[in-house]
mmCIF file of C-alpha atoms in Angstrom:
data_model
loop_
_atom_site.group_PDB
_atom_site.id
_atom_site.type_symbol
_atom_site.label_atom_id
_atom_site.label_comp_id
_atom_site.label_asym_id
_atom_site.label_seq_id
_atom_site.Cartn_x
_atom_site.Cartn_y
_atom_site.Cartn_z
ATOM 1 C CA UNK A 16 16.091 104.336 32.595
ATOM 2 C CA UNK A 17 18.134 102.287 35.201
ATOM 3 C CA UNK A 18 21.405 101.196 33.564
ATOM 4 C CA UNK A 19 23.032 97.799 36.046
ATOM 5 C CA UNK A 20 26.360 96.206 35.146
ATOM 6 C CA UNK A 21 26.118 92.341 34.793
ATOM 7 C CA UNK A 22 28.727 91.163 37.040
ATOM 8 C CA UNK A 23 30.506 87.944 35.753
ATOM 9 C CA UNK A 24 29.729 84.379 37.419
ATOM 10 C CA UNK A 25 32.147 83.397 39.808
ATOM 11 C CA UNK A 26 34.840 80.997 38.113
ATOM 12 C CA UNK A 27 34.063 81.739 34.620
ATOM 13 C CA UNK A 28 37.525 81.013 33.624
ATOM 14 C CA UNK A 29 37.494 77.624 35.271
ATOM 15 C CA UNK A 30 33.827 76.634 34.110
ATOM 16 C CA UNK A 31 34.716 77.415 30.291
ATOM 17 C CA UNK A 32 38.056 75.912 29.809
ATOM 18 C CA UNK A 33 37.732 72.343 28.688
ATOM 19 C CA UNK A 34 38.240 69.041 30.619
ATOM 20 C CA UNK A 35 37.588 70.132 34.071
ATOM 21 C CA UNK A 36 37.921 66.988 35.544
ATOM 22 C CA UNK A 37 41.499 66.112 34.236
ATOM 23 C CA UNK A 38 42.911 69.536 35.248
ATOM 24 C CA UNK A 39 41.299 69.006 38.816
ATOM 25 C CA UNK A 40 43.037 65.772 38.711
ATOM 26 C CA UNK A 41 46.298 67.570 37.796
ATOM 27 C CA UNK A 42 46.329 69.881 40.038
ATOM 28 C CA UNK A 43 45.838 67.668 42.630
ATOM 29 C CA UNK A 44 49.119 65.588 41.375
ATOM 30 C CA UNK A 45 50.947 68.842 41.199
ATOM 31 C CA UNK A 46 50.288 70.037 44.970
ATOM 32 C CA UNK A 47 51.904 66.888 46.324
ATOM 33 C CA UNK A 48 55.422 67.859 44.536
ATOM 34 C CA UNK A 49 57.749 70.453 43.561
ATOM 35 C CA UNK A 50 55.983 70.355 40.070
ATOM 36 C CA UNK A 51 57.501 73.992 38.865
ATOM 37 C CA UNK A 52 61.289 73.309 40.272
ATOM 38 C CA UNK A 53 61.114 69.930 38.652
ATOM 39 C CA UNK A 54 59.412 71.677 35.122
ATOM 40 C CA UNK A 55 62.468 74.061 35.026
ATOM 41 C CA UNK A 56 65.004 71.430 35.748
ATOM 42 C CA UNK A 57 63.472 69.802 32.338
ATOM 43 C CA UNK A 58 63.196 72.984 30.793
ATOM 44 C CA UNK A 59 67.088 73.684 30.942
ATOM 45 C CA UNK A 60 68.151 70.404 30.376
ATOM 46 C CA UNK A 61 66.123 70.454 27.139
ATOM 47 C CA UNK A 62 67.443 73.706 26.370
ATOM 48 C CA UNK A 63 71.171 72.749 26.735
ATOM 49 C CA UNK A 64 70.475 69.698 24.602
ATOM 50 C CA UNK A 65 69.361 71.846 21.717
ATOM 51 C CA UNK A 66 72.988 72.590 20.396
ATOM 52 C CA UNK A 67 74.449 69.053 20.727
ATOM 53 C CA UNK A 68 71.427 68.428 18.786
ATOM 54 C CA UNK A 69 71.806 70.029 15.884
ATOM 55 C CA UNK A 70 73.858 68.802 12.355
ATOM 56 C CA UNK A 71 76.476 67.305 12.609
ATOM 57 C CA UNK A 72 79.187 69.832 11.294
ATOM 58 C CA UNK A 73 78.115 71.254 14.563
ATOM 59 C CA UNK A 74 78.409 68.589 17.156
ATOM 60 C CA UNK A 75 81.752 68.317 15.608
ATOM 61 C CA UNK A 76 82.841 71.919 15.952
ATOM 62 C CA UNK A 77 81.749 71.883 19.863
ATOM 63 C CA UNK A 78 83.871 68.816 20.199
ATOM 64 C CA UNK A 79 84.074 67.376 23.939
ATOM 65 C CA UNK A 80 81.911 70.531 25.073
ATOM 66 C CA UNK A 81 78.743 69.167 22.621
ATOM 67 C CA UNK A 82 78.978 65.745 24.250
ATOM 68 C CA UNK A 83 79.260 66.752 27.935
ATOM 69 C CA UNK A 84 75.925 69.511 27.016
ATOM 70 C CA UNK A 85 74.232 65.722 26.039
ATOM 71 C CA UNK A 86 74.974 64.053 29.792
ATOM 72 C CA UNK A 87 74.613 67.307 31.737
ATOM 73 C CA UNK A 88 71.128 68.204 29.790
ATOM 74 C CA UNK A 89 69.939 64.222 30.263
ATOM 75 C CA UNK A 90 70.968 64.477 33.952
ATOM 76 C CA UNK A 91 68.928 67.907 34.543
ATOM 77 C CA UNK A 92 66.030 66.113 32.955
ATOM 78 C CA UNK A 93 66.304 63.102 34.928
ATOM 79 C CA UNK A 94 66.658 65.370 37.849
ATOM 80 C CA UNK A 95 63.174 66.810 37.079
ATOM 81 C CA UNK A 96 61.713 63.445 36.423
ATOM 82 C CA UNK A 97 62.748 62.876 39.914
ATOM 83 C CA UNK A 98 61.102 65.866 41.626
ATOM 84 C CA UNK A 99 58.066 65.061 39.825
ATOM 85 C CA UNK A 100 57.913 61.139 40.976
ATOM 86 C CA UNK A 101 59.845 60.711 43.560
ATOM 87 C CA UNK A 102 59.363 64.001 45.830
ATOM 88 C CA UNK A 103 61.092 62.505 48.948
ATOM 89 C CA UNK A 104 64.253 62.892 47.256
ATOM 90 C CA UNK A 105 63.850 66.972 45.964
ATOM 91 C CA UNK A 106 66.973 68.033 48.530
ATOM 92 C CA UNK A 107 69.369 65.077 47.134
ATOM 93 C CA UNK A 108 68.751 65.635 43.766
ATOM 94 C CA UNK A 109 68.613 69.139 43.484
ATOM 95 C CA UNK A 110 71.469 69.455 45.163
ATOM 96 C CA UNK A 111 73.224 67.327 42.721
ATOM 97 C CA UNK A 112 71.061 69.385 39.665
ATOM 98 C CA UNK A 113 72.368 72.669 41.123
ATOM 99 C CA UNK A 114 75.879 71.253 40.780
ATOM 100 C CA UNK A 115 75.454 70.011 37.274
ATOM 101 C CA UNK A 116 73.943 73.216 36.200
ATOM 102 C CA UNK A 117 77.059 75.312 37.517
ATOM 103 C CA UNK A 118 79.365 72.422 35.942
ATOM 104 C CA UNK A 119 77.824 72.969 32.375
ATOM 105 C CA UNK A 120 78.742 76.758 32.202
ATOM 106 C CA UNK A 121 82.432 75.492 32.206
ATOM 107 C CA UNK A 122 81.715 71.620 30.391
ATOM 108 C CA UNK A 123 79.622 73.119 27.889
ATOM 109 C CA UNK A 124 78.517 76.031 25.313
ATOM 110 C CA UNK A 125 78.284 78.490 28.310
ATOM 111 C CA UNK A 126 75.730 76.459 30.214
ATOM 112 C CA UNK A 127 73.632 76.535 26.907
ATOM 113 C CA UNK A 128 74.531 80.166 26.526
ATOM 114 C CA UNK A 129 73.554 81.190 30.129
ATOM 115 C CA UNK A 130 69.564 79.566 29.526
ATOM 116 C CA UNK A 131 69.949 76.152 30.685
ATOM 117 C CA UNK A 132 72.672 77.279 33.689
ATOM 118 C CA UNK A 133 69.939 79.654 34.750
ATOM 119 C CA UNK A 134 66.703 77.522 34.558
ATOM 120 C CA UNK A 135 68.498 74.778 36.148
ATOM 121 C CA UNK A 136 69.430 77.150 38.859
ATOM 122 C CA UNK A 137 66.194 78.276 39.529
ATOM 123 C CA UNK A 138 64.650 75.023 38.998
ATOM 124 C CA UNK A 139 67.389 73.664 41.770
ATOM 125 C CA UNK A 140 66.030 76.182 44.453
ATOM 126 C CA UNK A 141 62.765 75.438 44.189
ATOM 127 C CA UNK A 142 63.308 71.783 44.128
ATOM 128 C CA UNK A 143 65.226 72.311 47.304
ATOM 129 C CA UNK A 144 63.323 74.724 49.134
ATOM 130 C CA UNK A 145 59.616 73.202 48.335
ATOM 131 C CA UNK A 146 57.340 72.177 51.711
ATOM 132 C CA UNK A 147 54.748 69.545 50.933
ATOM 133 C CA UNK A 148 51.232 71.188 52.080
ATOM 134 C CA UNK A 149 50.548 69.975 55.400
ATOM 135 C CA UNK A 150 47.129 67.531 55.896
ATOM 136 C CA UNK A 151 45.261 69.863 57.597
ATOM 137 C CA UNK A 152 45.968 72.150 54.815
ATOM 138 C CA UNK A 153 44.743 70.134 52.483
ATOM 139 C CA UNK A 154 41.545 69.161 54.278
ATOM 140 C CA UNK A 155 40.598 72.793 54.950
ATOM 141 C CA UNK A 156 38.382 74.673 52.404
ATOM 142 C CA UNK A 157 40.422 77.642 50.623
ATOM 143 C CA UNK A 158 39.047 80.187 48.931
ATOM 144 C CA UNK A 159 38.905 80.467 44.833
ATOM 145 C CA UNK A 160 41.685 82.545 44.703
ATOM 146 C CA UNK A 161 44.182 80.275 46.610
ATOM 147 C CA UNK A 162 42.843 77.269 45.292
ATOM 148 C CA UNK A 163 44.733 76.515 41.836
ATOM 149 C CA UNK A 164 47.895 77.991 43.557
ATOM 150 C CA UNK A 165 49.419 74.493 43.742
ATOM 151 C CA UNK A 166 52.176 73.710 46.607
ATOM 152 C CA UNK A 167 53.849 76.582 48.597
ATOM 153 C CA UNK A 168 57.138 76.840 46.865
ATOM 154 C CA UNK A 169 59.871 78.617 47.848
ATOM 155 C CA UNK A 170 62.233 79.718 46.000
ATOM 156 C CA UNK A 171 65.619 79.036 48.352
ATOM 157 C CA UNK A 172 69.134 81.137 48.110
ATOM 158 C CA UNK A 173 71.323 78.316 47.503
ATOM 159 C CA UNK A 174 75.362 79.090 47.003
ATOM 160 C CA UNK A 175 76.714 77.811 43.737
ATOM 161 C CA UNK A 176 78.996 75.390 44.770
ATOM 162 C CA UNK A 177 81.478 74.414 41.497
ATOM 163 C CA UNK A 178 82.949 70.997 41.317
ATOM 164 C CA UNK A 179 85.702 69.638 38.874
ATOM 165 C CA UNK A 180 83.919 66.747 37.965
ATOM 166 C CA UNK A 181 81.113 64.304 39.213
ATOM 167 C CA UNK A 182 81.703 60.879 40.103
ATOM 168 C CA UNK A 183 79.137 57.393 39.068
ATOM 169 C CA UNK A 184 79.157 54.133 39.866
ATOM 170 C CA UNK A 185 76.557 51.574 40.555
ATOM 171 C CA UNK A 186 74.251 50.556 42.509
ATOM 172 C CA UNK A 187 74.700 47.903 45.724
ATOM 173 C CA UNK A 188 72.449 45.855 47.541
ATOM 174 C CA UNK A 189 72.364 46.622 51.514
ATOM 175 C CA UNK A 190 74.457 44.022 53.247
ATOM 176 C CA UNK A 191 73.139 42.433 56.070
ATOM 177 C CA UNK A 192 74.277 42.850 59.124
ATOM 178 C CA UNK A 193 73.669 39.351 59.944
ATOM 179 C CA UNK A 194 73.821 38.251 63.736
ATOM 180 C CA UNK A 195 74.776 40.763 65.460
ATOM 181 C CA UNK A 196 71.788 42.403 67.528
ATOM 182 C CA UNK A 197 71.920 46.382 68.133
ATOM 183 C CA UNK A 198 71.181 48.004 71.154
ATOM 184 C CA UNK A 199 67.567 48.724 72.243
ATOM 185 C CA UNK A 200 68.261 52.641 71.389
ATOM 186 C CA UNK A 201 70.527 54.003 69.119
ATOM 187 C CA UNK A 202 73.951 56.212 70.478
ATOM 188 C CA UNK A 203 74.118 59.441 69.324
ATOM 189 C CA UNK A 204 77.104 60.500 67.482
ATOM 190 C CA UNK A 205 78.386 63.574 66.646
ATOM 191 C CA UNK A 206 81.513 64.700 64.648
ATOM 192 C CA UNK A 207 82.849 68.077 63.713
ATOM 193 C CA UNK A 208 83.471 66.570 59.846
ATOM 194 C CA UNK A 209 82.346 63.728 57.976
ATOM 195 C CA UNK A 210 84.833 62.815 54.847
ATOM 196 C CA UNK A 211 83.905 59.237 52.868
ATOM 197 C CA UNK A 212 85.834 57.880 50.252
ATOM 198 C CA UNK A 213 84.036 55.744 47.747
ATOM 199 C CA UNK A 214 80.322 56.914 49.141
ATOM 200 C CA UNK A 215 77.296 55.219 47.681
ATOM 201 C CA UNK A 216 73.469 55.088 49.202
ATOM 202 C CA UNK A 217 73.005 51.576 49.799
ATOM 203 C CA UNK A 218 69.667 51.236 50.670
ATOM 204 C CA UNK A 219 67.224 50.922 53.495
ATOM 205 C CA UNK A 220 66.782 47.557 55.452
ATOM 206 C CA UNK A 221 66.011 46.915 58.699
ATOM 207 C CA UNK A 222 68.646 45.775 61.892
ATOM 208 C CA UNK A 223 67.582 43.585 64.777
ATOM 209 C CA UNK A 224 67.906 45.469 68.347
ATOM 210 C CA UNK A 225 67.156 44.529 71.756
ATOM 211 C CA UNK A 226 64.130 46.208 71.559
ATOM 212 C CA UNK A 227 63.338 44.466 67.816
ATOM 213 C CA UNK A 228 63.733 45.657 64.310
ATOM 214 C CA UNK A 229 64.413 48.779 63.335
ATOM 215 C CA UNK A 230 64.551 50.714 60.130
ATOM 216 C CA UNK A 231 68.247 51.905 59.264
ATOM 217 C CA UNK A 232 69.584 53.790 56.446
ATOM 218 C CA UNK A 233 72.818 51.746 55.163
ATOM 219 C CA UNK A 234 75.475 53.750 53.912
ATOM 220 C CA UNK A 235 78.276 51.764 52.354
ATOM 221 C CA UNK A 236 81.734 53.138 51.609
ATOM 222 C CA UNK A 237 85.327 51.716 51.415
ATOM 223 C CA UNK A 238 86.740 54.193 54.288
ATOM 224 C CA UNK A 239 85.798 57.551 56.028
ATOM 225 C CA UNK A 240 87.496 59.731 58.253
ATOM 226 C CA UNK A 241 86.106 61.565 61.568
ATOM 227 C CA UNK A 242 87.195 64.550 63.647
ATOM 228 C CA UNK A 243 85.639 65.329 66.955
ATOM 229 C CA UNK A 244 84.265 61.910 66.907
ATOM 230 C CA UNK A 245 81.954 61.562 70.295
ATOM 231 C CA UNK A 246 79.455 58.654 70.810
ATOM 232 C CA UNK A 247 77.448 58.396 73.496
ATOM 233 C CA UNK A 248 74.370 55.578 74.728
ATOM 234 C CA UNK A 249 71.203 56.371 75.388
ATOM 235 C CA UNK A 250 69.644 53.069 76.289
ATOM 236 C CA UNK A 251 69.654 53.936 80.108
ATOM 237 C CA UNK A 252 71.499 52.248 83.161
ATOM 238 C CA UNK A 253 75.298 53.350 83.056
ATOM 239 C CA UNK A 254 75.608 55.637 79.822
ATOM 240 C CA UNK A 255 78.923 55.707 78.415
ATOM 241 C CA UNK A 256 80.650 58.313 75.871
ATOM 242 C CA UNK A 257 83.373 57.289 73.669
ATOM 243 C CA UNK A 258 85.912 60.482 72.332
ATOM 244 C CA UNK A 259 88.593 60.380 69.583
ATOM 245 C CA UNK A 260 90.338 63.583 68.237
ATOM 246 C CA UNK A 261 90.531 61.654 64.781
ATOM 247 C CA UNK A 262 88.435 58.263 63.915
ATOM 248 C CA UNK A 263 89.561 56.668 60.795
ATOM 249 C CA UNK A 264 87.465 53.752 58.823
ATOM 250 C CA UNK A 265 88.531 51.523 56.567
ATOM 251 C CA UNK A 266 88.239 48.262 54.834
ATOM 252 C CA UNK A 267 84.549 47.210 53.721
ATOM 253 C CA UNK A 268 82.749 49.941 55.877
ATOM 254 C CA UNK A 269 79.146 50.460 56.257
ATOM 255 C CA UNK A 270 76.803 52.616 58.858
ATOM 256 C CA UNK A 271 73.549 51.489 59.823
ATOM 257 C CA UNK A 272 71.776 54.691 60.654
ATOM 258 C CA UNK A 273 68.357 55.440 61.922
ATOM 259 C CA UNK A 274 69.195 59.354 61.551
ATOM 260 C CA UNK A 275 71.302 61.222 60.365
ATOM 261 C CA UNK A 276 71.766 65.608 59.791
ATOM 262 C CA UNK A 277 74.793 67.590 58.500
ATOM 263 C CA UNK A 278 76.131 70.215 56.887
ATOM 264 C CA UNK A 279 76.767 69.281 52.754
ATOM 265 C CA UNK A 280 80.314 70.942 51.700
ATOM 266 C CA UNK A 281 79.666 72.836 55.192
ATOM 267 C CA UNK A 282 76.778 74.811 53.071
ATOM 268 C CA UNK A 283 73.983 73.156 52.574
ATOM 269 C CA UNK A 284 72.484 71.684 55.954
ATOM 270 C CA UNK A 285 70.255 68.567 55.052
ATOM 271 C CA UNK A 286 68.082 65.573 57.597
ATOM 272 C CA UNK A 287 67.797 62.087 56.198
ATOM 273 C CA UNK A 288 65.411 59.153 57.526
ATOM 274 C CA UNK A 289 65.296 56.062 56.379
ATOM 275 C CA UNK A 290 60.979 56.946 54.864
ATOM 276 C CA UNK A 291 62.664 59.914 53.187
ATOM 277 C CA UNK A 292 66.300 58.345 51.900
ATOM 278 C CA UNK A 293 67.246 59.230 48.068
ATOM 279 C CA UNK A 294 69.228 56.896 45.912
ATOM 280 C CA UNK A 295 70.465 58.782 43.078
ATOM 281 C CA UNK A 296 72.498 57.478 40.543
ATOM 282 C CA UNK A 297 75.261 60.557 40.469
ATOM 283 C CA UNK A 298 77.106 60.511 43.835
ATOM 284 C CA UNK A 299 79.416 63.743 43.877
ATOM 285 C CA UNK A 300 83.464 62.209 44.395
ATOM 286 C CA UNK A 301 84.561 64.467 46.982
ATOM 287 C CA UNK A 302 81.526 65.238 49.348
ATOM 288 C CA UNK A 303 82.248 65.901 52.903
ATOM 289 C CA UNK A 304 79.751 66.826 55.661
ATOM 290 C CA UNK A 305 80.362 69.147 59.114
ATOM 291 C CA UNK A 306 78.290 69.489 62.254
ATOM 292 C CA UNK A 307 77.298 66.040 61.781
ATOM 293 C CA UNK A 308 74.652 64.426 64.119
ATOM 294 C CA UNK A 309 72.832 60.701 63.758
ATOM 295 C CA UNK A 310 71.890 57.974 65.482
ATOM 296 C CA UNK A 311 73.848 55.079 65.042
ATOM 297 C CA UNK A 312 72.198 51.511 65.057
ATOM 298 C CA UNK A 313 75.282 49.936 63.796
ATOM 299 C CA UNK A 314 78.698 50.123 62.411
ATOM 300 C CA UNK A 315 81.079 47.355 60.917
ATOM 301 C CA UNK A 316 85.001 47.985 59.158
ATOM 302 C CA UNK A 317 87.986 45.880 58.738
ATOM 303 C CA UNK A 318 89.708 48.597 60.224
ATOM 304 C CA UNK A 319 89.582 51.322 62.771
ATOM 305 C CA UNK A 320 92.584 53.597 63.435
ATOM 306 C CA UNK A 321 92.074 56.230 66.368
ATOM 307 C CA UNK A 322 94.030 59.320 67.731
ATOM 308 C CA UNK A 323 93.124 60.467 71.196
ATOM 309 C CA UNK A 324 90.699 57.933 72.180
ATOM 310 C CA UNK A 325 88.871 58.546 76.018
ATOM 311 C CA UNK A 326 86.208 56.678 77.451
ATOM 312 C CA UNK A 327 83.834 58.112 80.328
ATOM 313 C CA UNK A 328 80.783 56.440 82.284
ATOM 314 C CA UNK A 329 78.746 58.100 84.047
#
């Protein structure tokens, strides 16, 4: 007698578990955004609520270290809210989730005895490091085995970067530059570091040029301070670069940028656009930038101080 083995249908797990449409549907959602960065990030916020949360001989014991484990843990949270609906901002906000995370092993019970530090860690690396699947990708056919992967994640080295405290304040309303008409093409600037003082992401809006409107990302501050500061045009005919050793803003000061690329804390290098600006509501106090490059559409302060100023043509 001829014994066979009955092999097992292809996708048996799949074609047995219930609601197959909704989990095709989720998995869908989940491909377009750093769904398991933003799942820790919630994870370890929940976890480093858990303490504060508990009677309330115990909230009392912990004292100021209960209360900050209650913003830090809502923050992380929000944070993963954030990589889950807005995906455009994952390197802004976990950025700012990595910094929490390493803040609440100091603020709090040991960063939720170690748990919460960690997942938001991990969750802040692959927040950061995520790469949306390209559209080709997505139109291709892929195999059973990849498909129900999700999103290529990857899980980024990021230095833990420790900050004394995290600044907030609220949110303003892009001024308008008004009149004044920009130059068909945006200079290029570039400066060796990038220090603001009273930084907040303004918005987006868009800046009448020569050539017409333009997009610009409006950063609003109430000074900043430049070293290496070169401009130079790029809108053809005689180009001319400006040069200062030190460039110092001040008064009501705002950028209108159309791109812009640095260094965070001289670590973490990062590109913003004004399709793929963040505006979260925890700005860190003392952020810097190096090996700054953007393209600037516009500028206006009530005061600019300058050390070592030259001006070429060529």
């Amino acid at each position: 007698m001829l014994l066979t083995r009955r092999r097992p249908a292809q996708g048996w797990p799949a074609e047995r578990l219930p609601y197959p449409d909704a989990r095709r549907r989720l998995r869908a959602w989940r491909r377009t955004r750093p769904f398991w960065g933003g799942l820790l990030l919630i994870l370890g916020g929940t976890e480093l609520l858990l303490v504060p949360l508990s009677p309330l001989t115990v909230l009392v014991s912990l004292g100021l270290g209960g209360l900050a484990a209650i913003g830090i843990g809502l923050a992380l949270i929000a944070a993963g809210l954030f990589l889950w609906f807005l995906p455009h901002t994952r390197h802004y906000v976990s950025v700012n989730a990595l910094l929490l995370s390493v803040l609440s092993f100091a603020a709090t019970n040991l960063g939720g005895f170690v748990v919460g530090m960690g997942l938001g860690i991990a969750g802040s690396a692959m927040g950061f490091g995520w790469t949306p699947v390209r559209a080709e990708e997505r139109e291709a056919e892929v195999s059973p085995l990849r498909d129900g992967q999700g999103p290529r994640t990857l899980a980024a080295a990021l230095p833990v970067v420790l900050l004394a405290a995290l600044g907030q304040g609220p949110a303003l309303k892009a001024p308008d530059p008004g009149p004044v008409v920009a130059a068909r093409t945006p200079p290029t600037v570039t400066t060796t570091l990038f220090a603001p003082h009273g930084f907040l992401v303004a918005g987006v809006r868009e800046v009448p040029t020569a050539g017409g409107p333009v997009k610009a990302m409006v950063l609003k501050m109430r000074s900043a301070s430049l070293t290496d500061y070169r401009l130079r045009t790029r809108d053809g005919g005689d180009e001319l670069a400006l040069g200062a050793d030190t460039l110092d803003l001040s008064g009501d000061v705002t950028l209108y940028l159309t791109k812009f690329s640095g260094c965070l804390e001289g670590i973490v290098c990062l590109t913003f656009t004004p399709d793929g600006l963040p505006v979260p509501p925890v700005v860190p106090p003392f952020v810097f930038m190096t090996d700054v490059s953007a393209e600037q559409a516009l500028v206006t302060s009530d005061v600019i101080v300058t050390d070592g100023l030259t001006l070429e043509a060529s």
